[in-house]
Amino acid sequence: SGNFDFASSNSLWRASLDTIDFMPLASANYSGGIIVTDWYSDEQSASGESVKISIRFLSNEIRADAVDVTIFEKICSMNNCKTNKVKSKLEKELKLAILKKATLFEKDAFMIGYFFGLICKEKNLNDKKELWLKIKEYKNGFLSIARCTGKRD
């Protein structure tokens, strides 16, 4: 008996994971509000450089100060490695990409809720299986407002 938050319902969390999905994760702690990647280097990079990204969540709201992106670089040469925090435009670009993606996820969730409200109201759907089929149709881009009211495109 307690309150449980599920990361899949948080647009910022989902957008962050989606944005850095090419990198291996070292830690993803939803309740702690942080995602840390493992060290990553491009396969073509022979320079001994790798990067690590840390994303901290300061709010669940989609706004400019909701996430803090930090980038670290590790440069190794002859078994001697140096690790530095990097200030670059990449931090801002990642943050912007996360916020844009989160906005799209939020919009998508709103539209699904709106359409399902119309479907249930117009068709009095009580059957969960039929409602799930409508959800899948919308997710595939086939559901329109006209179809919610029973008209075909």
CSV table of N, CA and C in Angstrom, one decimal, residues 43-111:
chain,number,residue,atom,x,y,z
A,43,GLU,N,32.8,3.9,-32.5
A,43,GLU,CA,33.6,2.8,-33.0
A,43,GLU,C,34.8,3.2,-33.9
A,44,GLN,N,34.6,4.3,-34.6
A,44,GLN,CA,35.6,4.8,-35.5
A,44,GLN,C,36.7,5.7,-34.8
A,45,SER,N,36.4,6.0,-33.6
A,45,SER,CA,37.4,6.9,-32.8
A,45,SER,C,38.5,6.0,-32.3
A,46,ALA,N,39.7,6.3,-32.8
A,46,ALA,CA,40.9,5.7,-32.3
A,46,ALA,C,41.7,6.5,-31.4
A,47,SER,N,41.1,7.7,-31.0
A,47,SER,CA,41.9,8.7,-30.2
A,47,SER,C,41.9,8.4,-28.7
A,48,GLY,N,41.1,7.4,-28.3
A,48,GLY,CA,41.1,7.1,-26.9
A,48,GLY,C,40.1,8.0,-26.1
A,49,GLU,N,39.2,8.6,-26.8
A,49,GLU,CA,38.3,9.5,-26.2
A,49,GLU,C,36.9,8.8,-26.0
A,50,SER,N,36.3,9.1,-24.9
A,50,SER,CA,34.9,8.6,-24.7
A,50,SER,C,34.2,9.6,-23.8
A,51,VAL,N,32.8,9.5,-23.9
A,51,VAL,CA,32.0,10.5,-23.2
A,51,VAL,C,31.0,9.8,-22.3
A,52,LYS,N,30.6,10.5,-21.3
A,52,LYS,CA,29.5,10.0,-20.4
A,52,LYS,C,28.5,11.1,-20.2
A,53,ILE,N,27.3,10.8,-20.2
A,53,ILE,CA,26.2,11.9,-20.0
A,53,ILE,C,25.4,11.6,-18.7
A,54,SER,N,25.2,12.7,-18.0
A,54,SER,CA,24.4,12.6,-16.8
A,54,SER,C,23.2,13.5,-17.0
A,55,ILE,N,22.0,13.0,-16.8
A,55,ILE,CA,20.7,13.8,-16.9
A,55,ILE,C,20.0,13.8,-15.6
A,56,ARG,N,19.9,15.0,-15.0
A,56,ARG,CA,19.2,15.1,-13.7
A,56,ARG,C,17.8,15.8,-14.0
A,57,PHE,N,16.8,15.3,-13.3
A,57,PHE,CA,15.5,15.8,-13.4
A,57,PHE,C,15.2,16.7,-12.2
A,58,LEU,N,14.9,18.0,-12.5
A,58,LEU,CA,14.6,18.9,-11.5
A,58,LEU,C,13.1,19.2,-11.3
A,59,SER,N,12.3,18.7,-12.3
A,59,SER,CA,10.9,18.9,-12.3
A,59,SER,C,10.3,17.9,-13.2
A,60,ASN,N,9.0,17.6,-13.0
A,60,ASN,CA,8.3,16.7,-14.0
A,60,ASN,C,7.6,17.5,-15.1
A,61,GLU,N,7.6,18.8,-14.9
A,61,GLU,CA,7.0,19.7,-15.9
A,61,GLU,C,8.0,19.9,-17.1
A,62,ILE,N,7.4,20.0,-18.3
A,62,ILE,CA,8.2,20.2,-19.5
A,62,ILE,C,8.5,21.7,-19.6
A,63,ARG,N,9.7,22.1,-19.1
A,63,ARG,CA,10.1,23.5,-19.2
A,63,ARG,C,11.6,23.6,-19.2
A,64,ALA,N,12.2,24.7,-19.5
A,64,ALA,CA,13.6,24.8,-19.8
A,64,ALA,C,14.5,24.4,-18.6
A,65,ASP,N,14.0,24.7,-17.4
A,65,ASP,CA,14.8,24.4,-16.2
A,65,ASP,C,14.5,23.0,-15.6
A,66,ALA,N,13.8,22.1,-16.3
A,66,ALA,CA,13.4,20.9,-15.8
A,66,ALA,C,14.5,19.8,-15.8
A,67,VAL,N,15.4,19.9,-16.7
A,67,VAL,CA,16.5,18.9,-16.8
A,67,VAL,C,17.8,19.6,-16.8
A,68,ASP,N,18.8,18.9,-16.3
A,68,ASP,CA,20.2,19.4,-16.3
A,68,ASP,C,21.0,18.3,-16.9
A,69,VAL,N,21.6,18.7,-18.0
A,69,VAL,CA,22.5,17.7,-18.8
A,69,VAL,C,23.9,18.1,-18.5
A,70,THR,N,24.7,17.1,-18.1
A,70,THR,CA,26.1,17.3,-17.9
A,70,THR,C,26.9,16.2,-18.7
A,71,ILE,N,28.0,16.7,-19.4
A,71,ILE,CA,28.8,15.8,-20.2
A,71,ILE,C,30.2,15.7,-19.7
A,72,PHE,N,30.7,14.5,-19.6
A,72,PHE,CA,32.1,14.3,-19.1
A,72,PHE,C,32.8,13.6,-20.3
A,73,GLU,N,34.1,13.9,-20.4
A,73,GLU,CA,34.9,13.2,-21.4
A,73,GLU,C,36.1,12.5,-20.7
A,74,LYS,N,36.5,11.4,-21.3
A,74,LYS,CA,37.6,10.7,-20.8
A,74,LYS,C,38.6,10.5,-21.9
A,75,ILE,N,39.8,11.0,-21.7
A,75,ILE,CA,40.8,10.8,-22.8
A,75,ILE,C,41.9,9.9,-22.2
A,76,CYS,N,42.2,8.8,-22.9
A,76,CYS,CA,43.2,7.9,-22.4
A,76,CYS,C,44.3,7.8,-23.4
A,77,SER,N,45.5,7.8,-22.8
A,77,SER,CA,46.7,7.7,-23.7
A,77,SER,C,47.7,6.9,-22.9
A,78,MET,N,48.1,5.7,-23.4
A,78,MET,CA,49.1,4.8,-22.8
A,78,MET,C,48.7,4.5,-21.4
A,79,ASN,N,47.5,4.0,-21.1
A,79,ASN,CA,47.0,3.6,-19.8
A,79,ASN,C,46.9,4.7,-18.8
A,80,ASN,N,47.0,6.0,-19.3
A,80,ASN,CA,46.8,7.1,-18.4
A,80,ASN,C,45.5,7.9,-18.9
A,81,CYS,N,44.5,7.9,-18.0
A,81,CYS,CA,43.3,8.5,-18.4
A,81,CYS,C,43.0,9.8,-17.6
A,82,LYS,N,42.4,10.8,-18.3
A,82,LYS,CA,42.0,12.0,-17.7
A,82,LYS,C,40.5,12.2,-17.9
A,83,THR,N,39.8,12.5,-16.8
A,83,THR,CA,38.4,12.7,-16.9
A,83,THR,C,38.1,14.2,-16.6
A,84,ASN,N,37.3,14.8,-17.5
A,84,ASN,CA,36.9,16.2,-17.3
A,84,ASN,C,35.4,16.4,-17.6
A,85,LYS,N,34.9,17.4,-16.9
A,85,LYS,CA,33.5,17.9,-17.2
A,85,LYS,C,33.6,18.8,-18.4
A,86,VAL,N,32.8,18.6,-19.4
A,86,VAL,CA,32.9,19.4,-20.6
A,86,VAL,C,31.7,20.4,-20.7
A,87,LYS,N,32.0,21.6,-21.0
A,87,LYS,CA,31.0,22.6,-21.3
A,87,LYS,C,31.0,22.8,-22.8
A,88,SER,N,29.9,22.4,-23.4
A,88,SER,CA,29.8,22.6,-24.8
A,88,SER,C,28.4,22.8,-25.2
A,89,LYS,N,28.2,23.2,-26.5
A,89,LYS,CA,26.8,23.4,-27.0
A,89,LYS,C,26.1,22.1,-27.1
A,90,LEU,N,26.8,21.0,-27.0
A,90,LEU,CA,26.1,19.7,-27.0
A,90,LEU,C,25.1,19.5,-25.8
A,91,GLU,N,25.5,20.0,-24.7
A,91,GLU,CA,24.6,20.0,-23.5
A,91,GLU,C,23.3,20.6,-23.8
A,92,LYS,N,23.3,21.8,-24.4
A,92,LYS,CA,22.1,22.6,-24.7
A,92,LYS,C,21.3,21.9,-25.8
A,93,GLU,N,22.1,21.3,-26.8
A,93,GLU,CA,21.4,20.6,-27.9
A,93,GLU,C,20.7,19.3,-27.4
A,94,LEU,N,21.3,18.6,-26.5
A,94,LEU,CA,20.7,17.4,-25.9
A,94,LEU,C,19.4,17.8,-25.1
A,95,LYS,N,19.6,18.9,-24.3
A,95,LYS,CA,18.5,19.4,-23.4
A,95,LYS,C,17.3,19.8,-24.3
A,96,LEU,N,17.6,20.5,-25.4
A,96,LEU,CA,16.5,20.9,-26.3
A,96,LEU,C,15.9,19.7,-27.0
A,97,ALA,N,16.7,18.8,-27.4
A,97,ALA,CA,16.1,17.6,-28.0
A,97,ALA,C,15.2,16.8,-27.1
A,98,ILE,N,15.6,16.7,-25.8
A,98,ILE,CA,14.8,16.1,-24.8
A,98,ILE,C,13.5,16.8,-24.6
A,99,LEU,N,13.5,18.1,-24.5
A,99,LEU,CA,12.3,18.9,-24.3
A,99,LEU,C,11.4,18.9,-25.4
A,100,LYS,N,11.9,18.9,-26.7
A,100,LYS,CA,11.1,18.8,-27.9
A,100,LYS,C,10.4,17.4,-27.9
A,101,LYS,N,11.1,16.4,-27.6
A,101,LYS,CA,10.6,15.0,-27.7
A,101,LYS,C,9.5,14.8,-26.6
A,102,ALA,N,9.8,15.4,-25.4
A,102,ALA,CA,8.9,15.3,-24.3
A,102,ALA,C,7.6,16.0,-24.6
A,103,THR,N,7.7,17.1,-25.3
A,103,THR,CA,6.5,17.9,-25.7
A,103,THR,C,5.7,17.0,-26.7
A,104,LEU,N,6.3,16.4,-27.6
A,104,LEU,CA,5.6,15.5,-28.5
A,104,LEU,C,4.9,14.3,-27.8
A,105,PHE,N,5.6,13.7,-26.9
A,105,PHE,CA,5.0,12.6,-26.1
A,105,PHE,C,3.8,13.1,-25.3
A,106,GLU,N,3.9,14.3,-24.7
A,106,GLU,CA,2.8,14.9,-23.9
A,106,GLU,C,1.6,15.2,-24.8
A,107,LYS,N,1.9,15.7,-26.0
A,107,LYS,CA,0.8,16.0,-27.0
A,107,LYS,C,0.1,14.7,-27.4
A,108,ASP,N,0.9,13.7,-27.7
A,108,ASP,CA,0.4,12.4,-28.1
A,108,ASP,C,-0.5,11.9,-27.0
A,109,ALA,N,-0.1,11.9,-25.8
A,109,ALA,CA,-0.9,11.4,-24.6
A,109,ALA,C,-2.1,12.2,-24.5
A,110,PHE,N,-2.1,13.5,-24.7
A,110,PHE,CA,-3.3,14.3,-24.6
A,110,PHE,C,-4.3,14.0,-25.7
A,111,MET,N,-3.8,13.8,-26.9
A,111,MET,CA,-4.6,13.5,-28.0
A,111,MET,C,-5.3,12.1,-27.9
